[in-house]
Amino acid sequence: MSASRRSGTTDELGPDEPEQPERDGADLLAALLDGMDAALCAFDADGVVTHWNREAERILGWTAAEAVGRRGFAGWAVRSADAAEVEARLMSARHAPGRQVHEFALLTKDGGRVLVRTQSAAVRGPDGRPAGVYCAFSEVHAQIDLERSIALSEALFEDASWGVVLVDADLRPAVVNAHAARALGTGRTTVLGRPLGELLAQGVEELESALTHVLAEGAPPAPAEIWVSVRTPEGERRRCWRSGFLRLASPLAEEPVPLGVGWLFQDVTEAKQGEQEAALLRFRAQQLHRAARAAAECEDPAEAAVVHLDFALAGFADHALIDRVAGGARADTEAGPVRLVRIAATPAGAPGPSLPTGAAGLPVRYDEGHPAVQCVERAGAVRVGAGVGPAERARAWALARQWPADAVHALCAVLRSRGRTLGVVTFLRTAGRGAFERSDVTYAEDVAVRIATALDLAGVAAERER
């Protein structure tokens, strides 16, 4: 318990005596001093200790009863050789404006030394003259830890090269640093207090689920990679954020009270896209290798062409068709309408291996501007899609082109061998997949080269048999 020096004595007081409020005020002051996190002592104008709280007792070991009433720190809390300098620095605060900050070593009751940082200021009487000095002090390492924490917090919210967001218990941003504001496509103050759903077009549910989990269970053991779509004036941007989460609890409460979540994230979109592209290239290279080995075991070259088609479908498309030019091949200088015969197709109703078709040799009813016809005429790949619209319109679009009803994206690659056009291979995707991209065209052309070689070999073998 803190103690203060009181002068004079009083007689026994009755319940209505005027001294009672003064005693209550002294008790309140003692309670406030003992509740402080910082050590505090006070000196009167003569340098005599008048107040000493529990934190001062904890740091130095001297109780309030042992400290109050002593003159200065000499001989007990400071080495005798340092006493004059320490007292002069402390008492100089009586005539200095504001607070004075000093560092010096104090002695503990068991003889140890503690380096403390003090803040001292004058205590003035009713007449405005210095009546004493109060001194708040703490161990230097504790003060340095506090300053480091404050400095780290300020640096995170000013200069950090990754996004930092403090989210309150209602899952709304409370503090946002400059990097995070740029990533969210808005200003630092604009984002405060807004629901995350107003800032992100996609990925909100996953992010809010992670924040809720952290509030309930604590920080996850490893960062999480979350894909989101950010709303910007230029439109939506798909980004991948590698995120770490920390549960924030009040240090002042007896039991942890969640204040929110600290969310730190870094944009790793380019790295993740690079990883995905590399993995896709490895998979497709392996598929081409497996297809080549399986096709090499086929006695019939036409069967080998279908094998290449089946291996190409995995992870690439939902349907595939092979159409061959009627008559076997088409020279680059040849004019006239293009007639194509369906020779292989994947089953339309259920997944399974491609089936040879077109034994009758009847041409497919393609319109003049059909993508497969354009592919033959140009001797190059063609990409088309049903576009955005109702499902019935997409169905009509696919059926009008003699494709399965669920197709919404198509890629036609020309079959070329020995300087001639042999036909077209068409890959089709349903609504569950994205549109074909340039990298898909390259892969389709690689597959088309192998299919064309097999079909050309099948044509040569057929001519020899005749």
CSV table of C-alpha atoms in Angstrom, one decimal:
chain,number,residue,atom,x,y,z
A,1,MET,CA,0.0,0.0,0.0
A,2,SER,CA,1.3,3.5,-0.8
A,3,ALA,CA,1.9,5.8,2.1
A,4,SER,CA,2.1,9.6,2.4
A,5,ARG,CA,3.5,11.7,5.2
A,6,ARG,CA,0.8,13.5,7.2
A,7,SER,CA,1.5,16.2,9.8
A,8,GLY,CA,-0.3,16.8,13.0
A,9,THR,CA,-2.7,14.7,15.0
A,10,THR,CA,-6.4,14.8,15.4
A,11,ASP,CA,-8.8,13.9,18.2
A,12,GLU,CA,-11.3,11.2,17.8
A,13,LEU,CA,-13.8,12.2,15.1
A,14,GLY,CA,-17.5,11.9,15.2
A,15,PRO,CA,-19.6,10.8,12.2
A,16,ASP,CA,-20.4,14.3,11.2
A,17,GLU,CA,-17.0,15.9,11.7
A,18,PRO,CA,-15.6,17.8,8.7
A,19,GLU,CA,-12.3,15.8,8.7
A,20,GLN,CA,-14.0,12.7,7.2
A,21,PRO,CA,-14.0,13.8,3.6
A,22,GLU,CA,-10.3,14.6,3.8
A,23,ARG,CA,-9.6,11.1,5.0
A,24,ASP,CA,-11.7,9.6,2.2
A,25,GLY,CA,-9.7,11.7,-0.3
A,26,ALA,CA,-6.4,10.5,1.1
A,27,ASP,CA,-7.6,6.9,0.8
A,28,LEU,CA,-8.7,7.5,-2.8
A,29,LEU,CA,-5.3,9.0,-3.6
A,30,ALA,CA,-3.5,6.0,-2.1
A,31,ALA,CA,-5.7,3.6,-4.1
A,32,LEU,CA,-5.0,5.5,-7.3
A,33,LEU,CA,-1.3,5.5,-6.7
A,34,ASP,CA,-1.2,1.8,-5.9
A,35,GLY,CA,-3.1,1.1,-9.1
A,36,MET,CA,-0.6,2.7,-11.4
A,37,ASP,CA,1.5,0.6,-13.8
A,38,ALA,CA,4.4,3.0,-13.3
A,39,ALA,CA,6.5,3.4,-10.2
A,40,LEU,CA,5.9,6.8,-8.5
A,41,CYS,CA,7.4,8.6,-5.7
A,42,ALA,CA,7.2,12.3,-4.6
A,43,PHE,CA,9.4,14.7,-2.6
A,44,ASP,CA,8.5,17.8,-0.7
A,45,ALA,CA,10.4,21.1,-1.0
A,46,ASP,CA,13.1,19.7,1.3
A,47,GLY,CA,13.6,16.6,-0.7
A,48,VAL,CA,11.8,14.3,1.8
A,49,VAL,CA,9.9,11.3,0.3
A,50,THR,CA,6.2,11.9,0.7
A,51,HIS,CA,4.7,9.2,-1.5
A,52,TRP,CA,5.8,5.7,-2.6
A,53,ASN,CA,3.5,3.3,-4.5
A,54,ARG,CA,3.4,-0.5,-4.9
A,55,GLU,CA,5.1,-0.5,-8.3
A,56,ALA,CA,8.1,1.4,-6.8
A,57,GLU,CA,8.2,-1.3,-4.1
A,58,ARG,CA,8.1,-4.0,-6.7
A,59,ILE,CA,11.0,-2.6,-8.6
A,60,LEU,CA,13.3,-1.7,-5.7
A,61,GLY,CA,12.1,-3.9,-2.9
A,62,TRP,CA,11.7,-1.0,-0.4
A,63,THR,CA,8.3,-0.8,1.2
A,64,ALA,CA,6.3,2.4,1.6
A,65,ALA,CA,6.9,2.4,5.3
A,66,GLU,CA,10.6,2.2,4.7
A,67,ALA,CA,10.7,4.9,2.0
A,68,VAL,CA,8.3,7.6,3.2
A,69,GLY,CA,10.0,10.1,5.4
A,70,ARG,CA,13.6,9.6,4.1
A,71,ARG,CA,15.4,12.6,2.8
A,72,GLY,CA,16.4,11.9,-0.8
A,73,PHE,CA,17.8,8.5,-2.0
A,74,ALA,CA,21.2,8.8,-0.4
A,75,GLY,CA,22.4,5.7,1.5
A,76,TRP,CA,19.5,3.4,0.6
A,77,ALA,CA,18.2,3.8,-3.0
A,78,VAL,CA,21.3,5.3,-4.5
A,79,ARG,CA,25.0,4.8,-4.0
A,80,SER,CA,26.5,7.6,-1.8
A,81,ALA,CA,28.9,8.6,-4.5
A,82,ASP,CA,26.0,9.2,-6.9
A,83,ALA,CA,23.5,10.7,-4.4
A,84,ALA,CA,24.3,14.4,-4.9
A,85,GLU,CA,24.1,14.2,-8.7
A,86,VAL,CA,20.8,12.2,-8.6
A,87,GLU,CA,19.2,14.5,-6.1
A,88,ALA,CA,20.3,17.6,-8.1
A,89,ARG,CA,18.9,16.2,-11.3
A,90,LEU,CA,15.6,15.2,-9.7
A,91,MET,CA,15.1,18.5,-7.7
A,92,SER,CA,16.0,20.6,-10.8
A,93,ALA,CA,12.5,19.8,-12.1
A,94,ARG,CA,11.1,22.3,-9.5
A,95,HIS,CA,12.3,25.3,-11.6
A,96,ALA,CA,12.1,23.7,-15.1
A,97,PRO,CA,9.1,23.9,-17.4
A,98,GLY,CA,7.4,20.6,-18.3
A,99,ARG,CA,8.8,17.2,-17.5
A,100,GLN,CA,12.4,16.3,-17.2
A,101,VAL,CA,13.6,12.8,-18.4
A,102,HIS,CA,16.7,11.2,-16.9
A,103,GLU,CA,18.3,7.8,-16.6
A,104,PHE,CA,20.4,6.6,-13.7
A,105,ALA,CA,20.9,3.5,-11.5
A,106,LEU,CA,19.0,2.9,-8.3
A,107,LEU,CA,19.8,0.4,-5.6
A,108,THR,CA,17.4,-2.4,-4.7
A,109,LYS,CA,16.8,-3.5,-1.1
A,110,ASP,CA,19.0,-6.6,-1.6
A,111,GLY,CA,21.9,-4.6,-2.9
A,112,GLY,CA,21.3,-5.0,-6.7
A,113,ARG,CA,21.3,-2.1,-9.2
A,114,VAL,CA,18.5,-1.3,-11.6
A,115,LEU,CA,18.8,1.2,-14.5
A,116,VAL,CA,15.6,3.3,-14.5
A,117,ARG,CA,14.3,6.0,-16.7
A,118,THR,CA,12.6,8.8,-14.8
A,119,GLN,CA,10.1,11.5,-15.7
A,120,SER,CA,10.0,14.3,-13.0
A,121,ALA,CA,8.0,17.5,-12.8
A,122,ALA,CA,7.3,20.2,-10.2
A,123,VAL,CA,4.4,20.0,-7.8
A,124,ARG,CA,3.1,23.5,-7.1
A,125,GLY,CA,1.3,24.8,-4.1
A,126,PRO,CA,-1.9,27.0,-3.9
A,127,ASP,CA,0.3,30.1,-4.4
A,128,GLY,CA,1.9,28.7,-7.6
A,129,ARG,CA,5.3,28.2,-6.0
A,130,PRO,CA,7.1,24.8,-6.2
A,131,ALA,CA,6.1,22.7,-3.3
A,132,GLY,CA,7.9,19.6,-4.3
A,133,VAL,CA,8.6,17.1,-7.1
A,134,TYR,CA,6.9,14.0,-8.3
A,135,CYS,CA,9.0,11.3,-10.1
A,136,ALA,CA,7.6,8.4,-12.2
A,137,PHE,CA,10.1,5.8,-13.1
A,138,SER,CA,10.3,2.4,-14.8
A,139,GLU,CA,13.0,-0.1,-15.6
A,140,VAL,CA,14.9,1.0,-18.8
A,141,HIS,CA,14.4,-2.3,-20.5
A,142,ALA,CA,10.6,-2.2,-19.9
A,143,GLN,CA,10.5,1.4,-21.2
A,144,ILE,CA,12.6,0.4,-24.3
A,145,ASP,CA,10.2,-2.5,-24.9
A,146,LEU,CA,7.3,-0.2,-24.8
A,147,GLU,CA,9.0,2.3,-27.1
A,148,ARG,CA,9.9,-0.5,-29.5
A,149,SER,CA,6.2,-1.7,-29.5
A,150,ILE,CA,5.0,1.8,-30.3
A,151,ALA,CA,7.7,2.4,-32.9
A,152,LEU,CA,6.8,-1.0,-34.5
A,153,SER,CA,3.1,-0.1,-34.6
A,154,GLU,CA,3.8,3.3,-36.2
A,155,ALA,CA,6.2,1.8,-38.8
A,156,LEU,CA,3.6,-0.9,-39.7
A,157,PHE,CA,1.0,1.7,-40.4
A,158,GLU,CA,3.3,4.1,-42.2
A,159,ASP,CA,6.2,2.4,-44.0
A,160,ALA,CA,5.4,-1.3,-44.2
A,161,SER,CA,5.8,-3.0,-47.6
A,162,TRP,CA,2.8,-5.3,-46.9
A,163,GLY,CA,-0.8,-4.6,-46.0
A,164,VAL,CA,-1.8,-4.2,-42.4
A,165,VAL,CA,-5.4,-3.9,-41.3
A,166,LEU,CA,-6.9,-3.9,-37.8
A,167,VAL,CA,-10.3,-5.4,-38.0
A,168,ASP,CA,-12.7,-4.8,-35.1
A,169,ALA,CA,-15.0,-7.5,-33.5
A,170,ASP,CA,-17.7,-6.6,-36.1
A,171,LEU,CA,-15.3,-7.5,-38.9
A,172,ARG,CA,-15.0,-3.9,-40.1
A,173,PRO,CA,-11.6,-2.2,-40.7
A,174,ALA,CA,-10.6,0.1,-37.8
A,175,VAL,CA,-7.1,1.0,-38.9
A,176,VAL,CA,-5.5,0.6,-42.4
A,177,ASN,CA,-2.0,1.3,-43.5
A,178,ALA,CA,-1.1,3.0,-46.8
A,179,HIS,CA,-0.1,-0.3,-48.5
A,180,ALA,CA,-3.4,-2.0,-47.6
A,181,ALA,CA,-5.4,1.0,-48.8
A,182,ARG,CA,-3.7,0.9,-52.2
A,183,ALA,CA,-4.3,-2.9,-52.5
A,184,LEU,CA,-8.0,-2.3,-51.7
A,185,GLY,CA,-8.2,0.5,-54.3
A,186,THR,CA,-9.3,3.2,-51.8
A,187,GLY,CA,-8.1,5.7,-49.3
A,188,ARG,CA,-7.0,5.0,-45.7
A,189,THR,CA,-10.0,6.9,-44.2
A,190,THR,CA,-12.5,5.8,-46.8
A,191,VAL,CA,-12.2,2.2,-45.9
A,192,LEU,CA,-12.7,2.6,-42.1
A,193,GLY,CA,-15.9,1.1,-40.7
A,194,ARG,CA,-17.1,-0.3,-44.1
A,195,PRO,CA,-18.2,-3.9,-44.5
A,196,LEU,CA,-15.6,-6.0,-46.3
A,197,GLY,CA,-18.3,-6.9,-48.8
A,198,GLU,CA,-18.3,-3.3,-50.1
A,199,LEU,CA,-14.5,-3.5,-50.8
A,200,LEU,CA,-14.2,-7.0,-52.3
A,201,ALA,CA,-16.4,-8.5,-55.0
A,202,GLN,CA,-15.2,-12.1,-54.4
A,203,GLY,CA,-13.5,-13.9,-51.6
A,204,VAL,CA,-15.4,-12.0,-48.8
A,205,GLU,CA,-16.9,-15.2,-47.3
A,206,GLU,CA,-13.5,-16.9,-47.1
A,207,LEU,CA,-11.9,-13.9,-45.5
A,208,GLU,CA,-14.7,-13.3,-43.0
A,209,SER,CA,-14.6,-17.0,-42.1
A,210,ALA,CA,-10.9,-16.7,-41.4
A,211,LEU,CA,-11.4,-13.6,-39.2
A,212,THR,CA,-14.2,-15.2,-37.3
A,213,HIS,CA,-12.1,-18.2,-36.6
A,214,VAL,CA,-9.2,-16.1,-35.3
A,215,LEU,CA,-11.5,-14.2,-33.0
A,216,ALA,CA,-12.8,-17.5,-31.6
A,217,GLU,CA,-9.8,-19.8,-31.7
A,218,GLY,CA,-6.7,-17.6,-32.0
A,219,ALA,CA,-4.1,-17.2,-34.7
A,220,PRO,CA,-3.6,-20.0,-37.3
A,221,PRO,CA,-0.2,-21.7,-37.3
A,222,ALA,CA,0.7,-20.7,-40.9
A,223,PRO,CA,-0.2,-18.0,-43.4
A,224,ALA,CA,-3.3,-18.6,-45.6
A,225,GLU,CA,-3.5,-17.7,-49.3
A,226,ILE,CA,-6.8,-16.1,-50.2
A,227,TRP,CA,-8.0,-15.3,-53.7
A,228,VAL,CA,-10.1,-12.1,-53.9
A,229,SER,CA,-11.5,-9.8,-56.5
A,230,VAL,CA,-11.0,-6.1,-55.6
A,231,ARG,CA,-13.4,-3.4,-56.8
A,232,THR,CA,-11.6,-0.6,-58.5
A,233,PRO,CA,-12.6,2.3,-60.8
A,234,GLU,CA,-11.1,0.3,-63.7
A,235,GLY,CA,-13.2,-2.8,-62.8
A,236,GLU,CA,-12.6,-5.9,-60.8
A,237,ARG,CA,-9.0,-7.2,-60.3
A,238,ARG,CA,-8.4,-10.8,-59.3
A,239,ARG,CA,-5.6,-11.0,-56.6
A,240,CYS,CA,-4.1,-13.6,-54.3
A,241,TRP,CA,-3.1,-12.3,-50.9
A,242,ARG,CA,-0.9,-14.4,-48.6
A,243,SER,CA,-2.4,-13.5,-45.2
A,244,GLY,CA,-1.4,-13.8,-41.6
A,245,PHE,CA,-3.8,-13.2,-38.7
A,246,LEU,CA,-3.3,-12.3,-35.0
A,247,ARG,CA,-6.0,-12.0,-32.4
A,248,LEU,CA,-5.8,-8.7,-30.5
A,249,ALA,CA,-6.7,-8.8,-26.8
A,250,SER,CA,-6.8,-5.9,-24.3
A,251,PRO,CA,-3.8,-6.0,-21.9
A,252,LEU,CA,-5.8,-4.1,-19.3
A,253,ALA,CA,-8.4,-6.7,-18.7
A,254,GLU,CA,-8.1,-9.5,-16.2
A,255,GLU,CA,-9.4,-11.9,-18.8
A,256,PRO,CA,-8.5,-11.7,-22.5
A,257,VAL,CA,-11.1,-9.5,-24.2
A,258,PRO,CA,-10.9,-9.6,-28.0
A,259,LEU,CA,-10.5,-6.2,-29.5
A,260,GLY,CA,-10.4,-7.6,-33.1
A,261,VAL,CA,-7.9,-9.1,-35.5
A,262,GLY,CA,-4.6,-7.9,-36.9
A,263,TRP,CA,-4.6,-8.9,-40.6
A,264,LEU,CA,-1.3,-8.7,-42.5
A,265,PHE,CA,-1.2,-9.6,-46.1
A,266,GLN,CA,1.1,-9.6,-49.1
A,267,ASP,CA,0.1,-9.7,-52.8
A,268,VAL,CA,1.5,-12.9,-54.3
A,269,THR,CA,-0.6,-13.0,-57.4
A,270,GLU,CA,2.2,-13.0,-59.9
A,271,ALA,CA,4.1,-15.7,-58.0
A,272,LYS,CA,1.0,-17.9,-57.7
A,273,GLN,CA,0.1,-17.4,-61.4
A,274,GLY,CA,3.7,-18.3,-62.3
A,275,GLU,CA,3.4,-21.5,-60.2
A,276,GLN,CA,0.1,-22.4,-61.7
A,277,GLU,CA,1.4,-21.9,-65.2
A,278,ALA,CA,4.5,-23.9,-64.5
A,279,ALA,CA,2.5,-26.8,-63.0
A,280,LEU,CA,0.1,-26.7,-66.0
A,281,LEU,CA,3.0,-26.8,-68.5
A,282,ARG,CA,4.5,-29.8,-66.6
A,283,PHE,CA,1.2,-31.6,-66.7
A,284,ARG,CA,0.6,-31.0,-70.4
A,285,ALA,CA,4.1,-32.1,-71.2
A,286,GLN,CA,3.6,-35.3,-69.3
A,287,GLN,CA,0.2,-35.9,-71.1
A,288,LEU,CA,1.9,-35.4,-74.5
A,289,HIS,CA,4.6,-37.9,-73.5
A,290,ARG,CA,2.1,-40.5,-72.2
A,291,ALA,CA,0.0,-40.0,-75.4
A,292,ALA,CA,3.0,-40.6,-77.6
A,293,ARG,CA,4.0,-43.8,-75.8
A,294,ALA,CA,0.4,-45.1,-75.9
A,295,ALA,CA,0.0,-44.2,-79.5
A,296,ALA,CA,3.2,-46.0,-80.4
A,297,GLU,CA,1.6,-49.3,-79.3
A,298,CYS,CA,-1.4,-48.9,-81.7
A,299,GLU,CA,-1.2,-50.9,-84.9
A,300,ASP,CA,-3.8,-48.7,-86.5
A,301,PRO,CA,-2.6,-45.1,-87.0
A,302,ALA,CA,-6.3,-43.9,-86.9
A,303,GLU,CA,-6.6,-45.4,-83.5
A,304,ALA,CA,-3.4,-43.6,-82.5
A,305,ALA,CA,-5.0,-40.3,-83.5
A,306,VAL,CA,-7.9,-41.0,-81.1
A,307,VAL,CA,-5.5,-41.9,-78.3
A,308,HIS,CA,-3.8,-38.5,-78.7
A,309,LEU,CA,-7.3,-36.9,-78.5
A,310,ASP,CA,-8.2,-38.7,-75.3
A,311,PHE,CA,-5.0,-37.8,-73.5
A,312,ALA,CA,-5.4,-34.2,-74.5
A,313,LEU,CA,-8.8,-33.9,-73.0
A,314,ALA,CA,-7.7,-34.4,-69.4
A,315,GLY,CA,-7.9,-31.1,-67.6
A,316,PHE,CA,-8.1,-29.2,-70.9
A,317,ALA,CA,-11.6,-29.6,-72.3
A,318,ASP,CA,-14.9,-31.4,-71.9
A,319,HIS,CA,-15.6,-32.5,-75.4
A,320,ALA,CA,-13.4,-33.0,-78.5
A,321,LEU,CA,-14.1,-33.7,-82.2
A,322,ILE,CA,-11.9,-34.7,-85.2
A,323,ASP,CA,-13.2,-33.6,-88.6
A,324,ARG,CA,-11.3,-34.7,-91.7
A,325,VAL,CA,-11.3,-33.0,-95.1
A,326,ALA,CA,-13.5,-34.9,-97.5
A,327,GLY,CA,-11.2,-36.6,-100.0
A,328,GLY,CA,-8.3,-37.0,-97.6
A,329,ALA,CA,-6.4,-33.7,-97.8
A,330,ARG,CA,-6.6,-30.1,-99.1
A,331,ALA,CA,-3.7,-28.3,-100.8
A,332,ASP,CA,-3.1,-24.6,-99.9
A,333,THR,CA,-3.8,-23.6,-103.5
A,334,GLU,CA,-7.1,-25.5,-103.6
A,335,ALA,CA,-10.2,-23.3,-103.9
A,336,GLY,CA,-13.9,-24.2,-103.4
A,337,PRO,CA,-16.1,-25.0,-100.5
A,338,VAL,CA,-14.7,-26.9,-97.5
A,339,ARG,CA,-16.4,-30.2,-96.8
A,340,LEU,CA,-15.6,-32.0,-93.5
A,341,VAL,CA,-16.3,-35.5,-92.4
A,342,ARG,CA,-16.6,-36.4,-88.7
A,343,ILE,CA,-14.2,-39.3,-87.9
A,344,ALA,CA,-14.0,-39.2,-84.1
A,345,ALA,CA,-15.9,-37.6,-81.2
A,346,THR,CA,-16.1,-37.9,-77.4
A,347,PRO,CA,-19.4,-39.3,-76.1
A,348,ALA,CA,-22.0,-36.5,-75.7
A,349,GLY,CA,-24.0,-38.0,-72.8
A,350,ALA,CA,-21.3,-39.4,-70.4
A,351,PRO,CA,-17.5,-39.3,-70.1
A,352,GLY,CA,-15.6,-42.0,-71.8
A,353,PRO,CA,-13.0,-42.6,-74.6
A,354,SER,CA,-13.5,-41.1,-78.0
A,355,LEU,CA,-15.5,-43.1,-80.5
A,356,PRO,CA,-14.7,-43.5,-84.2
A,357,THR,CA,-17.5,-42.2,-86.4
A,358,GLY,CA,-18.2,-41.3,-90.0
A,359,ALA,CA,-17.8,-44.7,-91.6
A,360,ALA,CA,-20.4,-43.6,-94.2
A,361,GLY,CA,-18.2,-40.6,-95.2
A,362,LEU,CA,-21.1,-38.2,-95.1
A,363,PRO,CA,-20.0,-34.5,-94.6
A,364,VAL,CA,-21.0,-32.7,-91.5
A,365,ARG,CA,-23.7,-30.0,-92.0
A,366,TYR,CA,-21.4,-27.0,-91.2
A,367,ASP,CA,-22.5,-23.5,-92.3
A,368,GLU,CA,-20.1,-21.4,-94.5
A,369,GLY,CA,-18.9,-19.3,-91.5
A,370,HIS,CA,-18.5,-22.2,-89.1
A,371,PRO,CA,-15.3,-22.0,-86.9
A,372,ALA,CA,-14.1,-25.4,-88.2
A,373,VAL,CA,-14.5,-24.2,-91.8
A,374,GLN,CA,-12.7,-21.0,-91.0
A,375,CYS,CA,-9.9,-22.9,-89.4
A,376,VAL,CA,-9.3,-25.0,-92.6
A,377,GLU,CA,-9.5,-21.9,-94.8
A,378,ARG,CA,-7.1,-19.9,-92.7
A,379,ALA,CA,-4.9,-22.9,-91.8
A,380,GLY,CA,-4.8,-21.5,-88.3
A,381,ALA,CA,-6.5,-21.8,-84.9
A,382,VAL,CA,-9.9,-20.2,-84.2
A,383,ARG,CA,-11.4,-19.4,-80.8
A,384,VAL,CA,-15.1,-18.6,-80.3
A,385,GLY,CA,-17.5,-18.5,-77.4
A,386,ALA,CA,-21.3,-18.3,-76.7
A,387,GLY,CA,-20.8,-15.0,-74.8
A,388,VAL,CA,-22.7,-13.8,-71.7
A,389,GLY,CA,-26.4,-14.5,-71.7
A,390,PRO,CA,-29.1,-17.0,-70.7
A,391,ALA,CA,-28.5,-20.7,-70.8
A,392,GLU,CA,-31.0,-21.3,-73.5
A,393,ARG,CA,-29.2,-18.9,-75.9
A,394,ALA,CA,-25.9,-20.7,-75.2
A,395,ARG,CA,-27.6,-24.0,-75.9
A,396,ALA,CA,-29.0,-22.8,-79.2
A,397,TRP,CA,-25.6,-21.4,-80.1
A,398,ALA,CA,-23.9,-24.8,-79.6
A,399,LEU,CA,-26.6,-26.9,-81.4
A,400,ALA,CA,-26.5,-24.5,-84.4
A,401,ARG,CA,-22.8,-25.4,-84.8
A,402,GLN,CA,-23.4,-29.2,-84.5
A,403,TRP,CA,-21.7,-29.3,-81.1
A,404,PRO,CA,-22.9,-30.8,-77.8
A,405,ALA,CA,-25.6,-28.6,-76.2
A,406,ASP,CA,-23.6,-27.7,-73.1
A,407,ALA,CA,-20.6,-26.3,-75.0
A,408,VAL,CA,-20.0,-22.5,-74.5
A,409,HIS,CA,-16.3,-22.2,-75.5
A,410,ALA,CA,-14.6,-23.7,-78.6
A,411,LEU,CA,-11.1,-23.9,-79.9
A,412,CYS,CA,-10.4,-25.3,-83.4
A,413,ALA,CA,-6.9,-26.3,-84.4
A,414,VAL,CA,-5.9,-27.2,-87.9
A,415,LEU,CA,-4.5,-30.6,-88.7
A,416,ARG,CA,-1.5,-30.1,-91.0
A,417,SER,CA,1.0,-32.7,-92.4
A,418,ARG,CA,3.4,-32.6,-95.3
A,419,GLY,CA,2.2,-29.2,-96.3
A,420,ARG,CA,-1.4,-30.1,-96.6
A,421,THR,CA,-4.5,-29.6,-94.5
A,422,LEU,CA,-6.0,-32.8,-93.3
A,423,GLY,CA,-8.8,-31.5,-91.2
A,424,VAL,CA,-9.7,-29.9,-87.8
A,425,VAL,CA,-9.6,-30.9,-84.2
A,426,THR,CA,-12.2,-29.0,-82.1
A,427,PHE,CA,-12.0,-28.8,-78.3
A,428,LEU,CA,-15.1,-27.7,-76.4
A,429,ARG,CA,-15.6,-26.4,-72.8
A,430,THR,CA,-18.8,-26.2,-70.8
A,431,ALA,CA,-19.8,-23.3,-68.5
A,432,GLY,CA,-17.8,-24.8,-65.7
A,433,ARG,CA,-14.5,-23.8,-67.4
A,434,GLY,CA,-13.1,-20.5,-68.5
A,435,ALA,CA,-12.6,-19.5,-72.1
A,436,PHE,CA,-9.6,-20.7,-74.1
A,437,GLU,CA,-6.5,-18.5,-73.8
A,438,ARG,CA,-3.4,-18.1,-76.0
A,439,SER,CA,-1.5,-20.8,-74.0
A,440,ASP,CA,-4.3,-23.2,-74.7
A,441,VAL,CA,-4.0,-22.5,-78.4
A,442,THR,CA,-0.3,-23.5,-78.2
A,443,TYR,CA,-1.2,-26.8,-76.5
A,444,ALA,CA,-4.0,-27.6,-78.9
A,445,GLU,CA,-1.7,-27.0,-81.9
A,446,ASP,CA,0.9,-29.4,-80.3
A,447,VAL,CA,-1.9,-32.1,-80.1
A,448,ALA,CA,-3.1,-31.3,-83.6
A,449,VAL,CA,0.4,-31.9,-85.0
A,450,ARG,CA,0.4,-35.4,-83.5
A,451,ILE,CA,-3.1,-36.2,-84.6
A,452,ALA,CA,-2.4,-35.0,-88.1
A,453,THR,CA,0.7,-37.2,-88.3
A,454,ALA,CA,-1.3,-40.2,-87.3
A,455,LEU,CA,-4.1,-39.5,-89.7
A,456,ASP,CA,-1.6,-38.9,-92.6
A,457,LEU,CA,0.0,-42.2,-91.8
A,458,ALA,CA,-3.4,-43.9,-91.8
A,459,GLY,CA,-4.1,-42.4,-95.2
A,460,VAL,CA,-0.8,-43.7,-96.6
A,461,ALA,CA,-1.4,-47.2,-95.2
A,462,ALA,CA,-4.9,-47.2,-96.8
A,463,GLU,CA,-3.5,-46.3,-100.2
A,464,ARG,CA,-0.9,-49.1,-100.0
A,465,GLU,CA,-3.6,-51.6,-99.2
A,466,ARG,CA,-5.5,-50.7,-102.3
